[in-house]
């Protein structure tokens, strides 16, 4: 009579069984995008594990049609923005997918990827978002990783200078345009940003208002 074994460990001492394995075929999974890495990925069909790909991308399957998927994989982060306006980081998860048709022979199947879940977005503030304020007659103020920018709001229109060993420390307008640091004409009650262009050089600075000295020429009649 025929005896069937399911999920049993076959020991060498057991006899009397004719062990038969189903026909399985070599399946080579190849990423469509050469930047995608499918090495050491676990593959599932209908949530059941079917194999792991190594550097050669090979697994073995019985004849049939399969929609294979991997576990969720963290995708690379997309970064947008700059030091003045701030950065937006978007992380998204993906999984690799392969449609495989095994028809009694070895096959190769293309691997693509699909989104897995909603993207996650994080925003970091820029120099224009600083909560630190610099004033005339105070300081010196230090520029390092935090804070790396200061607001300056003149109460009077006029020319202003930044005194620092670091020539990269300058005034910026609200759009991030560099205005320089020596005798810069600024408007009253307008917000300006003082920063070093995101270099984080950790220098200090003070602000002075340029006051031009005037000399009154004395005039009079020369005595005869």
Steps between C-alpha positions, in 0.01 A plus 500: 500500500605865448596694809519882509717708729430865567735739681704222654870472554633192321762320705751261347362211704157520335439257214218389277416838349526609137566874535397714203544876466282713273663640188650839581658744261765766519365856504742789450362829635663806342441860607371724222680795663871428542501721810263262679659240725304175530774305674402347835131566441227262620229423243138410567210366297158561658685587823682165503877494489640349178868590507783746548705659223875533530745668263391280210128581551403131484209324671327172410129455434258236380318552172232766526433874499617715789478860610800518731555777752769581754476643846475877527827671416596853603557712191756778465413841642400781265642835617385841382582852615804696613664638814309830482146372441536167680499140380215259436581130533261241357542134593297234324486123535490264204489129430639310205258316272544236229244330276632151432360235265675164537412261217707187561829677429742748653391864459610857563265764638528877530483657847326835541400689812178641641415743776431352842309738726484878506816715469631664818602866479715695743595869471794664670502880542731721298693813587195717427308315771749581777353609831820678608535877471811717491501864605734795478698552820474136600706192429728372376270237349633157412407311185520125543273202427229643724434778442661548161304816416358808671226744417582870493222758489633858481296763679646766274582503131866546422827328430606206716813289519583160645825479694651150489814308409283295267428690178232244410269640769270737313151648497233317299163629391183296548555312174850387587689756288839598643524874569860508620634600839655846464297820494186321387190715457214348701141611545340561837271235652599243237624153590844405375690179559863487610677175410817358345338323208451175687875448551470458880845651558420587863620860485347785695383842387361834613294758312576870472308785344713711272501862611675736264684780669447853364724801548350848497727737318541816703477816296558856585646822378873517515620789715683761311 
